[in-house]
mmCIF file of C-alpha atoms and ligand atoms in Angstrom:
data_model
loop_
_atom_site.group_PDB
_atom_site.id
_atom_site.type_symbol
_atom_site.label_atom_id
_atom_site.label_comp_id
_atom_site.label_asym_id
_atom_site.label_seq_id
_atom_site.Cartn_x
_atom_site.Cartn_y
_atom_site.Cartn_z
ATOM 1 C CA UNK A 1315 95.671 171.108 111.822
ATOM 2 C CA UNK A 1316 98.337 169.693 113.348
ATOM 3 C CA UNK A 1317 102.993 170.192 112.344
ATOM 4 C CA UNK A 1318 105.073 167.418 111.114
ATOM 5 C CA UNK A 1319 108.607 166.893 111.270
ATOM 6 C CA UNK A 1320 110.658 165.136 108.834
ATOM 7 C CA UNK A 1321 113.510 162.920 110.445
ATOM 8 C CA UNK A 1322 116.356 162.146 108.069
ATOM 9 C CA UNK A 1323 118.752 159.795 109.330
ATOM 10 C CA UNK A 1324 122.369 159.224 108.460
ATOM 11 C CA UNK A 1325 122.648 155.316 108.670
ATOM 12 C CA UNK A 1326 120.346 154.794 111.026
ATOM 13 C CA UNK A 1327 121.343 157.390 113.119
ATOM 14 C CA UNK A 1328 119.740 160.919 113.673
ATOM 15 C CA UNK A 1329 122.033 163.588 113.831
ATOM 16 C CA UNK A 1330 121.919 167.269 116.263
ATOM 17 C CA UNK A 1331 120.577 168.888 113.186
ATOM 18 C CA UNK A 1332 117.739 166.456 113.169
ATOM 19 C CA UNK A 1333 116.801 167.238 117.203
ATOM 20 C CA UNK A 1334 117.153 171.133 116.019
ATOM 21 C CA UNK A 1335 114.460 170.507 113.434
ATOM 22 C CA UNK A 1336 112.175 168.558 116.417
ATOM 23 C CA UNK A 1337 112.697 170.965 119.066
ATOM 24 C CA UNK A 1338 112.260 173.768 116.135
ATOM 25 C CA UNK A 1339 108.708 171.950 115.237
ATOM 26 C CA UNK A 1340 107.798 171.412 118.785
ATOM 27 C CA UNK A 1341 107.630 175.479 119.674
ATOM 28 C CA UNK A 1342 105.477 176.170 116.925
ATOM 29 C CA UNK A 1343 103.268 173.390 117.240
ATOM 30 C CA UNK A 1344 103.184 174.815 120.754
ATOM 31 C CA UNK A 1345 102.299 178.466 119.732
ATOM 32 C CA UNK A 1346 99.532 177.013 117.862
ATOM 33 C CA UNK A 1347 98.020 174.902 120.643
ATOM 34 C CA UNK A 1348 98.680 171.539 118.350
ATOM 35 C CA UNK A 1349 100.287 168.334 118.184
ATOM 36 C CA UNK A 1350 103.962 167.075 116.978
ATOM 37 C CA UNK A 1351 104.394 164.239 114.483
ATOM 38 C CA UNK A 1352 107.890 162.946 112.854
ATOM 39 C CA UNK A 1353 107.983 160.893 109.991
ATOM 40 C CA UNK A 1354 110.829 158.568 109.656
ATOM 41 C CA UNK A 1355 112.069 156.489 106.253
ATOM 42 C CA UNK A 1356 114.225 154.072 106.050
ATOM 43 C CA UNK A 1357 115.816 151.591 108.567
ATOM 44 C CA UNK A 1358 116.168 153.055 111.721
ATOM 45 C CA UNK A 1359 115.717 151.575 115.382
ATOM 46 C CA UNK A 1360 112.876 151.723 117.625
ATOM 47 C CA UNK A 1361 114.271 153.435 120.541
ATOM 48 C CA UNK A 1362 116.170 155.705 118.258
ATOM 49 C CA UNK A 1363 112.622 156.574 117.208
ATOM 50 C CA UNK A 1364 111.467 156.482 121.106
ATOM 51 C CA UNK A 1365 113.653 158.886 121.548
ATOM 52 C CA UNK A 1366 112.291 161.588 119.267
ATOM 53 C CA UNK A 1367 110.060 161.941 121.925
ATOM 54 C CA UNK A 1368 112.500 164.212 124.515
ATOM 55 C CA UNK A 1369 112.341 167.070 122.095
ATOM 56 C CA UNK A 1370 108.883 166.732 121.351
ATOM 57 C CA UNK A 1371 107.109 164.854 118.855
ATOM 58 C CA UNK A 1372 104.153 162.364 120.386
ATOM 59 C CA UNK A 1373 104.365 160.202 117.757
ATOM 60 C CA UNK A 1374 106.495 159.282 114.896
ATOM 61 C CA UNK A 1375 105.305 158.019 111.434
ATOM 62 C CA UNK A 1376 107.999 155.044 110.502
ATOM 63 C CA UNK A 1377 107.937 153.870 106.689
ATOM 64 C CA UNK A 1378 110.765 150.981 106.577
ATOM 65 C CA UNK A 1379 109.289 150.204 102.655
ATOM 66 C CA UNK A 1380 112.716 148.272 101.209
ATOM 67 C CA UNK A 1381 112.187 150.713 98.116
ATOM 68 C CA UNK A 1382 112.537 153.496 100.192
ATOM 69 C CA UNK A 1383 115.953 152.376 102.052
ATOM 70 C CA UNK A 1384 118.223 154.965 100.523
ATOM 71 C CA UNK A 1385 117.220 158.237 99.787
ATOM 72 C CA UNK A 1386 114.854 159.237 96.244
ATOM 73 C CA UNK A 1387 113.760 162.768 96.233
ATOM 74 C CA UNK A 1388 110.938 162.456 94.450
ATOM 75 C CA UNK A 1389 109.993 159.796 96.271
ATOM 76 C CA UNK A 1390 110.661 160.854 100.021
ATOM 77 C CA UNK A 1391 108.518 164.083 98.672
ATOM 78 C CA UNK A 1392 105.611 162.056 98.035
ATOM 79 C CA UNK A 1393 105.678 160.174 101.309
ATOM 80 C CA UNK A 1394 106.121 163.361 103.316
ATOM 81 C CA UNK A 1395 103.264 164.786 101.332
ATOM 82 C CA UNK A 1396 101.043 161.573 102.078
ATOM 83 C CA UNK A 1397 101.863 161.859 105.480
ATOM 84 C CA UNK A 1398 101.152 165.212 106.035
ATOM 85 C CA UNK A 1399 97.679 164.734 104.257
ATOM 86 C CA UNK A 1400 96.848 161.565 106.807
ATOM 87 C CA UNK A 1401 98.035 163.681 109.702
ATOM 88 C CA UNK A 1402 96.574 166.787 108.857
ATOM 89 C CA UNK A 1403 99.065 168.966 108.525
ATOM 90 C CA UNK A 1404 99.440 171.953 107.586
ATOM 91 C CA UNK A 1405 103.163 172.691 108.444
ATOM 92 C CA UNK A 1406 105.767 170.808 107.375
ATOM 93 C CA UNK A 1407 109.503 170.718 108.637
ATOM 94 C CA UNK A 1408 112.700 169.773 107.444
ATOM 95 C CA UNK A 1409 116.573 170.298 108.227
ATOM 96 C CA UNK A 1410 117.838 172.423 105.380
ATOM 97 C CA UNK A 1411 120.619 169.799 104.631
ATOM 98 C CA UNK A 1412 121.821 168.771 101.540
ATOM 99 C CA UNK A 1413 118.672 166.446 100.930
ATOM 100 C CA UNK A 1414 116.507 168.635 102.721
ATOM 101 C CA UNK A 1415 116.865 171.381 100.214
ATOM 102 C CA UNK A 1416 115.582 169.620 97.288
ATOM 103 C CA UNK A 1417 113.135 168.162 98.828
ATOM 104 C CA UNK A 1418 111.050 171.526 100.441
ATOM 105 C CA UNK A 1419 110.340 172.223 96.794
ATOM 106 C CA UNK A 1420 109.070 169.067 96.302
ATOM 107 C CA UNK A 1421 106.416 169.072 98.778
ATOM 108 C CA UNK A 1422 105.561 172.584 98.398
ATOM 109 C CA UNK A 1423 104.210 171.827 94.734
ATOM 110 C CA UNK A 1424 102.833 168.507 96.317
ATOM 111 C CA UNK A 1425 100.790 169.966 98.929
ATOM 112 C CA UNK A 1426 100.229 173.393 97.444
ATOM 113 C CA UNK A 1427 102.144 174.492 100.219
ATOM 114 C CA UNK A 1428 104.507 178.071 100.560
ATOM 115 C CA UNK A 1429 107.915 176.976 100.761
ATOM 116 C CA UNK A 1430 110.105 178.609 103.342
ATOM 117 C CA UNK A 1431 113.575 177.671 102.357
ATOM 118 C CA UNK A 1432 116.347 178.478 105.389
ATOM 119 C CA UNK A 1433 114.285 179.549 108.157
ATOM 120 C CA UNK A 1434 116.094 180.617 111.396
ATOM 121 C CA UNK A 1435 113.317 181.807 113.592
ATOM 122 C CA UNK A 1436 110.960 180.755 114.499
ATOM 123 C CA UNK A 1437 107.478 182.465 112.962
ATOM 124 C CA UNK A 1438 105.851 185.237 114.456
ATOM 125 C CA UNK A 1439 102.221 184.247 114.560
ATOM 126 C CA UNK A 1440 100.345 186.904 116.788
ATOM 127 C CA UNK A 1441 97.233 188.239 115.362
ATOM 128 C CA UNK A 1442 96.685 185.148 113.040
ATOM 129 C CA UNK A 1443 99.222 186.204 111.125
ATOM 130 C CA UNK A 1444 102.345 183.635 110.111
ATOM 131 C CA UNK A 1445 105.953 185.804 109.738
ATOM 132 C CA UNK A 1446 109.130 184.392 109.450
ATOM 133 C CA UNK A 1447 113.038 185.187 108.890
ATOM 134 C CA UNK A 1448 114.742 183.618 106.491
ATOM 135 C CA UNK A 1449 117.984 183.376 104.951
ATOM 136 C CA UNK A 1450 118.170 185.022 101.465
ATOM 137 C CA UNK A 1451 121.231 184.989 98.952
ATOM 138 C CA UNK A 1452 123.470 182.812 100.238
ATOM 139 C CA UNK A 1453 123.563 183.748 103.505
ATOM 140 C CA UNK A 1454 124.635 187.190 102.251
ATOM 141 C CA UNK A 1455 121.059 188.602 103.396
ATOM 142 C CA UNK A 1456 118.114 187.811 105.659
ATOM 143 C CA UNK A 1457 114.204 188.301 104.640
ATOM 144 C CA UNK A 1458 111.357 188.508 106.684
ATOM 145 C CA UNK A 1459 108.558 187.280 105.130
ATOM 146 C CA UNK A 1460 104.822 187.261 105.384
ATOM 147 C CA UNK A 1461 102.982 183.984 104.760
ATOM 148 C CA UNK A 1462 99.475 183.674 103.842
ATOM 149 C CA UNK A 1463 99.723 180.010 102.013
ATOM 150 C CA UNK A 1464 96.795 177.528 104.555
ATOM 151 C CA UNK A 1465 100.174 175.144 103.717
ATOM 152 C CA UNK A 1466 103.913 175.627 104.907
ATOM 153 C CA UNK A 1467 107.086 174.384 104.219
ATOM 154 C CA UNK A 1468 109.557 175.032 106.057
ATOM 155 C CA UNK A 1469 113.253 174.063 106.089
ATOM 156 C CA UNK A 1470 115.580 175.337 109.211
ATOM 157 C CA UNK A 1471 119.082 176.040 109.052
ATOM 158 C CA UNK A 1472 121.204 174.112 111.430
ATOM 159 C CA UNK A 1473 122.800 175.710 114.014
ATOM 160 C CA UNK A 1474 119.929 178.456 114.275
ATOM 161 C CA UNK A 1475 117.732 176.589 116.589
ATOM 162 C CA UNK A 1476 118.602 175.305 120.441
ATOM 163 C CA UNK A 1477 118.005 171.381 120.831
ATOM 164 C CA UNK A 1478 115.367 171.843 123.858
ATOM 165 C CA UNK A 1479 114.862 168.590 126.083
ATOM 166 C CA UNK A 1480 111.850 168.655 127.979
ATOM 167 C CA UNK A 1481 109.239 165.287 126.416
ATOM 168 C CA UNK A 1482 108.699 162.197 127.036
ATOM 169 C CA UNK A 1483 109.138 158.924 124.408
ATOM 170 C CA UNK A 1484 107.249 159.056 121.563
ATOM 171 C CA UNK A 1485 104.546 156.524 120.224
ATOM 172 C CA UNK A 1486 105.839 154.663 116.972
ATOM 173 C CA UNK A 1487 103.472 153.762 114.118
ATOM 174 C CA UNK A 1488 104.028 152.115 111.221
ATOM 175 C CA UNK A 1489 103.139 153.767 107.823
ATOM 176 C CA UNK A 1490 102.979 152.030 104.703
ATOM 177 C CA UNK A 1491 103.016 154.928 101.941
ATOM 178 C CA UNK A 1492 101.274 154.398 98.450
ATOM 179 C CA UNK A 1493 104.410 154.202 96.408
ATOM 180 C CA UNK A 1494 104.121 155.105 92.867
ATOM 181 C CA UNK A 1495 106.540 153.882 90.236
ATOM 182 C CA UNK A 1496 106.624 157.364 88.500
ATOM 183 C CA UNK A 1497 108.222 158.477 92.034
ATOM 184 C CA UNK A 1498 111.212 155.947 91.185
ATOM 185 C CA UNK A 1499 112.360 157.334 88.182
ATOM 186 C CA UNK A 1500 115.966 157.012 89.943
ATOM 187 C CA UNK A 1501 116.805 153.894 91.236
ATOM 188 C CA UNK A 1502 119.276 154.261 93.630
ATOM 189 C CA UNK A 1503 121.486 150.442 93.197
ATOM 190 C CA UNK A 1504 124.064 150.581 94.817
ATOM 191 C CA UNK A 1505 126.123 152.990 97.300
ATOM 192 C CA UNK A 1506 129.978 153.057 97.533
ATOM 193 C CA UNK A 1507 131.684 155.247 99.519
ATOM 194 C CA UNK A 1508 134.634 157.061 97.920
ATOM 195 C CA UNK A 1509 136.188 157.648 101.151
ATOM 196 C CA UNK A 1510 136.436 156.625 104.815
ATOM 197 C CA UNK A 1511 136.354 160.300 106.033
ATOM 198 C CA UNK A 1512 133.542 162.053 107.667
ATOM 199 C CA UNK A 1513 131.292 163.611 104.909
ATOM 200 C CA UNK A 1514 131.682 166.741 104.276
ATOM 201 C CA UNK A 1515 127.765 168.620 103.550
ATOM 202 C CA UNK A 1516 126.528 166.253 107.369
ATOM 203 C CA UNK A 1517 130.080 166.804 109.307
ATOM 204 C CA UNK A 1518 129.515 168.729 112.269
ATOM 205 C CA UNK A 1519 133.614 169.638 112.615
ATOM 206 C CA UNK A 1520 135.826 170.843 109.203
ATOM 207 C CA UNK A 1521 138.961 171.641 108.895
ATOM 208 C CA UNK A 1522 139.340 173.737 105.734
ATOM 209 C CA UNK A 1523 142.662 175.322 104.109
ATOM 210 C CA UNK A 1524 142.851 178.008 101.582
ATOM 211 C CA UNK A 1525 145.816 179.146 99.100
ATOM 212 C CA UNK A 1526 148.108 180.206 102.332
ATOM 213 C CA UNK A 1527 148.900 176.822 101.820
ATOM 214 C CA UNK A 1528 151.128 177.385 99.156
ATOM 215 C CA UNK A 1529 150.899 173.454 97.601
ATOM 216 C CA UNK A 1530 148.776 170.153 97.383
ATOM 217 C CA UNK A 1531 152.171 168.991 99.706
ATOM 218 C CA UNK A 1532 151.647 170.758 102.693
ATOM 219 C CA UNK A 1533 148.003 168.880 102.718
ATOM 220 C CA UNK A 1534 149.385 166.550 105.060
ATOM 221 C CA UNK A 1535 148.736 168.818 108.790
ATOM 222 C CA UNK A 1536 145.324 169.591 107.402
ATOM 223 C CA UNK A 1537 144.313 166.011 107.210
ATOM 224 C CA UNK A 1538 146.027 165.180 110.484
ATOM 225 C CA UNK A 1539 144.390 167.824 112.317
ATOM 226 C CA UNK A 1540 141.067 166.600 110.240
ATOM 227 C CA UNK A 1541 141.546 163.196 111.655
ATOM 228 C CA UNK A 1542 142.605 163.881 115.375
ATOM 229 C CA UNK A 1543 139.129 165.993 115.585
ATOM 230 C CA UNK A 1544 136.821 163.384 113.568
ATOM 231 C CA UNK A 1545 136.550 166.352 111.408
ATOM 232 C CA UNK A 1546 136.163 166.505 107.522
ATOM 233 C CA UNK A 1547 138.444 168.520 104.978
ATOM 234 C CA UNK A 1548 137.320 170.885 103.134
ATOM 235 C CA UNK A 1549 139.240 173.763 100.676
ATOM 236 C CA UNK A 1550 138.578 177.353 98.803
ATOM 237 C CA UNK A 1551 138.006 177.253 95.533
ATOM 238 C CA UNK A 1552 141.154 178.408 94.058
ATOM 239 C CA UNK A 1553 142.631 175.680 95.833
ATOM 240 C CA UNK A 1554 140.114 172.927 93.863
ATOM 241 C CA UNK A 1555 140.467 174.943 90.626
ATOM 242 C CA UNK A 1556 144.160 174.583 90.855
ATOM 243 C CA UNK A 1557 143.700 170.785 91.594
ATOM 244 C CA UNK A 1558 145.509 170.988 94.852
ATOM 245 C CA UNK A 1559 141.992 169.633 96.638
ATOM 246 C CA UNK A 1560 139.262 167.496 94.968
ATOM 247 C CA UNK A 1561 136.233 169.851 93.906
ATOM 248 C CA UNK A 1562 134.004 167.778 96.277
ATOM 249 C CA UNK A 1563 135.633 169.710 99.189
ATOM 250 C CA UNK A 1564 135.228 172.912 97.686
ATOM 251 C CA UNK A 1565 133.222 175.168 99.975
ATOM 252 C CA UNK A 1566 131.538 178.738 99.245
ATOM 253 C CA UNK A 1567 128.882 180.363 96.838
ATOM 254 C CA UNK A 1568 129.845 177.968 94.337
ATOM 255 C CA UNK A 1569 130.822 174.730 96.318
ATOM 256 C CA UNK A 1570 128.688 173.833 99.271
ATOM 257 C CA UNK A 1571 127.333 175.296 101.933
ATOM 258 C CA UNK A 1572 127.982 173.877 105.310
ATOM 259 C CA UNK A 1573 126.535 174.851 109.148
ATOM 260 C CA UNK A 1574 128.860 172.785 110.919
ATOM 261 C CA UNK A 1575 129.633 173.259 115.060
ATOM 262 C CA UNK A 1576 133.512 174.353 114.143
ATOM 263 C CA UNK A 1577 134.389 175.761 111.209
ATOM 264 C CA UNK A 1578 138.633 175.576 111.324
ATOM 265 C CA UNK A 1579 139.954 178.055 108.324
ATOM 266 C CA UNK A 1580 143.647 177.951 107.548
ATOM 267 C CA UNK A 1581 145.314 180.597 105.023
ATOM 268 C CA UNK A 1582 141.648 181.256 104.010
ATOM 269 C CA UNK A 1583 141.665 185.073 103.124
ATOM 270 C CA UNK A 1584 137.616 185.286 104.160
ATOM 271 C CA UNK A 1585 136.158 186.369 100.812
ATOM 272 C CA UNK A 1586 132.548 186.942 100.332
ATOM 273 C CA UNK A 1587 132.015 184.243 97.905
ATOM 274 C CA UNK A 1588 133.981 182.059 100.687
ATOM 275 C CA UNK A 1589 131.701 183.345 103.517
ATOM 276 C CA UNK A 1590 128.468 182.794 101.856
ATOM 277 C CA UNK A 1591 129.206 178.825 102.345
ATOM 278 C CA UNK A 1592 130.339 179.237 105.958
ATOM 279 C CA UNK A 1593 128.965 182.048 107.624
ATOM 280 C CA UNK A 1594 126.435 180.155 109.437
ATOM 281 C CA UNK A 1595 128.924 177.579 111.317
ATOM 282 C CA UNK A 1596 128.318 177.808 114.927
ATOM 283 C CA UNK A 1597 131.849 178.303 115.900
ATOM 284 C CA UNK A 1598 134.508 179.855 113.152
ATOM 285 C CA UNK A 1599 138.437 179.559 114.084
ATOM 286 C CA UNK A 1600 140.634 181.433 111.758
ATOM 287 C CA UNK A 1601 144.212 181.104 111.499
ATOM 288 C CA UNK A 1602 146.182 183.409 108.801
ATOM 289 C CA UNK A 1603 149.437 185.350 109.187
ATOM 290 C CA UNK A 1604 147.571 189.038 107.761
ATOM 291 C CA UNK A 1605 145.965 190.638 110.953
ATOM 292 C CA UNK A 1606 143.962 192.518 108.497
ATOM 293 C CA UNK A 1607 142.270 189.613 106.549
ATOM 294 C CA UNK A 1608 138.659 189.965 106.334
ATOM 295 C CA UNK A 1609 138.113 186.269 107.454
ATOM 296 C CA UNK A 1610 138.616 187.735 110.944
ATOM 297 C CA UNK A 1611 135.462 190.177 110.899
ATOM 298 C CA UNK A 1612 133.047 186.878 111.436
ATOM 299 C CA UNK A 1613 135.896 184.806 113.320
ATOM 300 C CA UNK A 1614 135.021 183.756 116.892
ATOM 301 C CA UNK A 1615 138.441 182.672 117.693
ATOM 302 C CA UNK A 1616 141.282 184.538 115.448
ATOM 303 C CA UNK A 1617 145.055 182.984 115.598
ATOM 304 C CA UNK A 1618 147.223 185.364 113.455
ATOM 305 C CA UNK A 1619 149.933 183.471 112.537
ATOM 306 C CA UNK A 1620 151.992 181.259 110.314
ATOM 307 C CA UNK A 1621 150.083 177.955 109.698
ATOM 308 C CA UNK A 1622 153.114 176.688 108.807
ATOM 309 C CA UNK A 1623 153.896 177.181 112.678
ATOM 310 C CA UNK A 1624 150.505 177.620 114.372
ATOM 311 C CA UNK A 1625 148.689 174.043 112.890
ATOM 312 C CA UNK A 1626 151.981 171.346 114.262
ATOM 313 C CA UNK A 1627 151.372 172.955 117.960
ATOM 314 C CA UNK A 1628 147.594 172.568 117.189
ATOM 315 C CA UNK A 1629 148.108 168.957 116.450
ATOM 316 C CA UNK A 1630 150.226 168.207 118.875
ATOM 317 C CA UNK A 1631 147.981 170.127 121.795
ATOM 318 C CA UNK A 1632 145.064 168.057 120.347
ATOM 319 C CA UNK A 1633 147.354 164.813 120.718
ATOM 320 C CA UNK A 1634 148.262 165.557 124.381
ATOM 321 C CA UNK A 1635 144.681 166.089 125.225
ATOM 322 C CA UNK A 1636 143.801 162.762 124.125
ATOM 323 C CA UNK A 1637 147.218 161.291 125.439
HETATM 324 P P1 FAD B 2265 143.652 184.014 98.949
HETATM 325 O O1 FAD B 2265 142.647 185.071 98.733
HETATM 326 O O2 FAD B 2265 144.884 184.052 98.126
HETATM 327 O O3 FAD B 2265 144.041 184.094 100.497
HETATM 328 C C1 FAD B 2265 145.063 183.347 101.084
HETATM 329 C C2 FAD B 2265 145.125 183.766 102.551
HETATM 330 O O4 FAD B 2265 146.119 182.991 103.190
HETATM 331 C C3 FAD B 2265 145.491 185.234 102.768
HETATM 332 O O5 FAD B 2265 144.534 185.824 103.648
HETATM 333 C C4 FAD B 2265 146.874 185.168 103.408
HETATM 334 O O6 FAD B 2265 147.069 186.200 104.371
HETATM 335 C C5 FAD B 2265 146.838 183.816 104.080
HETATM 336 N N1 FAD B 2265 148.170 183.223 104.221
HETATM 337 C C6 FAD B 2265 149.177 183.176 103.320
HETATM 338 N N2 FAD B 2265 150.217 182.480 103.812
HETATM 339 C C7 FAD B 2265 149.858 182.077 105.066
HETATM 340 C C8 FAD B 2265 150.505 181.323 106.069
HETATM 341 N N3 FAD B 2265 151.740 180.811 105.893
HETATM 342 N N4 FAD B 2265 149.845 181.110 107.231
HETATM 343 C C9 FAD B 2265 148.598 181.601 107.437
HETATM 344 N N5 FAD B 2265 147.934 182.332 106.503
HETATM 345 C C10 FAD B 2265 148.549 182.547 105.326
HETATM 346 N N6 FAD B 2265 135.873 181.227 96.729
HETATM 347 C C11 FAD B 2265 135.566 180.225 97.579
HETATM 348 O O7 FAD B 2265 136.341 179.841 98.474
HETATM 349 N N7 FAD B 2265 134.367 179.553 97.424
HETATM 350 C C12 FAD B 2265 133.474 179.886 96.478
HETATM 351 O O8 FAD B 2265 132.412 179.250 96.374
HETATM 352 C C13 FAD B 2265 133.790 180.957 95.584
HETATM 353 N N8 FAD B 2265 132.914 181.316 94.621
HETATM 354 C C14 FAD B 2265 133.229 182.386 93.843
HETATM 355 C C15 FAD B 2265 132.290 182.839 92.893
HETATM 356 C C16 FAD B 2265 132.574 183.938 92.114
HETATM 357 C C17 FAD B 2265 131.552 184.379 91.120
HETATM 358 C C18 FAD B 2265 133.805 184.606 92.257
HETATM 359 C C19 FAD B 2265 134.117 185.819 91.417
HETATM 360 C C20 FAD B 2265 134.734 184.175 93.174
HETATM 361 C C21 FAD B 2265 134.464 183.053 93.976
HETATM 362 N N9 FAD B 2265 135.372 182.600 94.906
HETATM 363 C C22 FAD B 2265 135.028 181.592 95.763
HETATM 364 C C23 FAD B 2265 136.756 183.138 94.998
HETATM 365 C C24 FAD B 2265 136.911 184.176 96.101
HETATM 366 O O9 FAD B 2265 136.538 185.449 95.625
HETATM 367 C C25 FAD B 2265 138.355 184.224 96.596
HETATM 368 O O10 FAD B 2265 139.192 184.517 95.498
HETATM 369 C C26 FAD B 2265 138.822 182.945 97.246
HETATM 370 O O11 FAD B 2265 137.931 182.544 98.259
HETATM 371 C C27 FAD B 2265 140.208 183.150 97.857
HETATM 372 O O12 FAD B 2265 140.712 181.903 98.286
HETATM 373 P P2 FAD B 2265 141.793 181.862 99.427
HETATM 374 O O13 FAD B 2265 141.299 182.617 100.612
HETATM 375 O O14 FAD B 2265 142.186 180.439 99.600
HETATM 376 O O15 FAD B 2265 143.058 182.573 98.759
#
């Protein structure tokens, strides 16, 4: 019996989320008296792997199979499955991200596993007994469930988890997975990026406007404030529907759900449907001129103002800091 972690990395690089998910798998391998292992795919560095090690895992599992340099769900499944049978597993961990979603299910059929999408506790396991919170309906809810499943799955929700420092470096070994071609029924060819700017599902800062806007013309501050913080863009969904925005940056029930650090709304009324995408950013500025707009509720910084006013003397404030 032992927990492993799953490690995505974002060109090489592992991202806060991905320490959140270590140090998340480190306290319950802790509370049941066992042993930490990460499993890395693709091409990442050795002391980036070395460094898993400070939040916990012992060891970490590194598959750099050319097949498996960019991202195949079905594939990654079975490799994370494999692993978890050669290290004994019985809990599994992942970073409910945009990959990590699709791939919980995955594994959970794989292993025979109980899939707990959205965790943000960790489990209660006194008395034998394995209970955890999770995130239910779009963030609208939360359920607390009992699991009996020998097998979990879990994915966490960033933000919901401290990073916790306290290991040493971790030992890397090198895995070579048995790759089967049914698991390639994408091939993934090529990868082109349609933009420069910070990706929207991984950023960790977005600035997002709403129809207080007015017009795809008045874009411009959003973008500059977007690009002073390293942030990416994102919109409502009136604002894609009425083709002001691409629909890629459409956030909410419908669009995608993001956990970044800072959430920045501007002329965002705060709808349900909107909230359900972006209630679980850490931090959640709101600008908008209507004191009373519901956004404000789950704001932990409110400006009420004219954006029109309020986002030129954020810009420039942002400029003279790095001045
Ligand atoms: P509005 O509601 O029009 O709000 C504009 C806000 O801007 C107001 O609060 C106003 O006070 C403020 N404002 C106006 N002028 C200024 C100014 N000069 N300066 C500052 N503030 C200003 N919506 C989503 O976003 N994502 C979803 O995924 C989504 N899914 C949906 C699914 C369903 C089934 C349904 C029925 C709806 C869904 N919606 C979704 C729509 C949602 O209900 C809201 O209609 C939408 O979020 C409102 O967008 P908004 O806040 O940009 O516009």
């Amino acid at each position: 019996m032992s927990v492993l972690v799953y490690v995505e990395n974002a060109e090489g690089k592992f991202k806060k989320s991905i320490f959140e998910a270590v140090s998340y798998a480190k306290a319950i391998a802790t509370q049941l008296n066992t042993n930490l292992t990460a499993i890395s795919i693709g091409n990442v560095g050795a002391s980036e792997l070395e460094n898993l090690g400070k939040y916990g895992a012992t060891k970490v599992l590194n598959v750099s199979n050319e097949k498996l340099k960019s991202f195949v769900n079905q594939a990654y499944a079975s490799v994370i499955a494999e692993a978890a049978k050669k290290e004994d597993a019985n809990i599994i961990v992942v970073s409910n991200s945009f990959s990590g979603k699709g791939l919980v299910a995955r594994i959970g059929v794989k292993l025979d596993a109980a899939v707990i999408s959205g965790a943000i506790e960790l489990p209660n396991t006194d008395g034998g007994k394995f209970t955890i919170k999770r995130t239910a309906f779009s963030n609208k809810a939360f359920a607390t469930v009992d699991v009996t499943a020998q097998t979990k799955v879990i994915s966490l929700t960033p933000n919901s988890y401290k990073v916790v420092e306290d290991g040493q470096s971790a030992s890397i070994e090198d895995f070579a997975p048995t790759t089967k071609d049914s698991d390639f029924t994408t091939i993934i060819k090529d990868i082109v990026r349609a933009t420069d700017k910070v990706s929207l599902p991984d950023a960790e800062l977005v600035v997002s406007a709403g129809r207080g806007l007015k017009g795809p013309e008045n874009w411009g501050m959003v973008e500059e404030l977007a690009n002073l913080l390293g942030a990416a863009t994102a919109c409502s969904k009136p604002v894609s529907d009425a083709d002001w925005r691409p629909h890629s940056e459409h956030v909410g029930q419908t669009g995608i759900a993001i956990s970044p650090n800072l959430y920045i709304a501007i002329g965002i009324s705060g709808a349900i449907q909107h909230l359900a995408g972006v209630s679980s950013s850490k931090v959640i500025v709101v600008i908008n001129k209507d004191p009373e707009a519901p956004f404000f509720k789950v704001a932990d910084y409110g400006i009420v103002g004219d954006a029109f006013e309020v986002v030129p003397k954020l810009i420039a404030a942002v400029k003279s800091l790095k001045a």
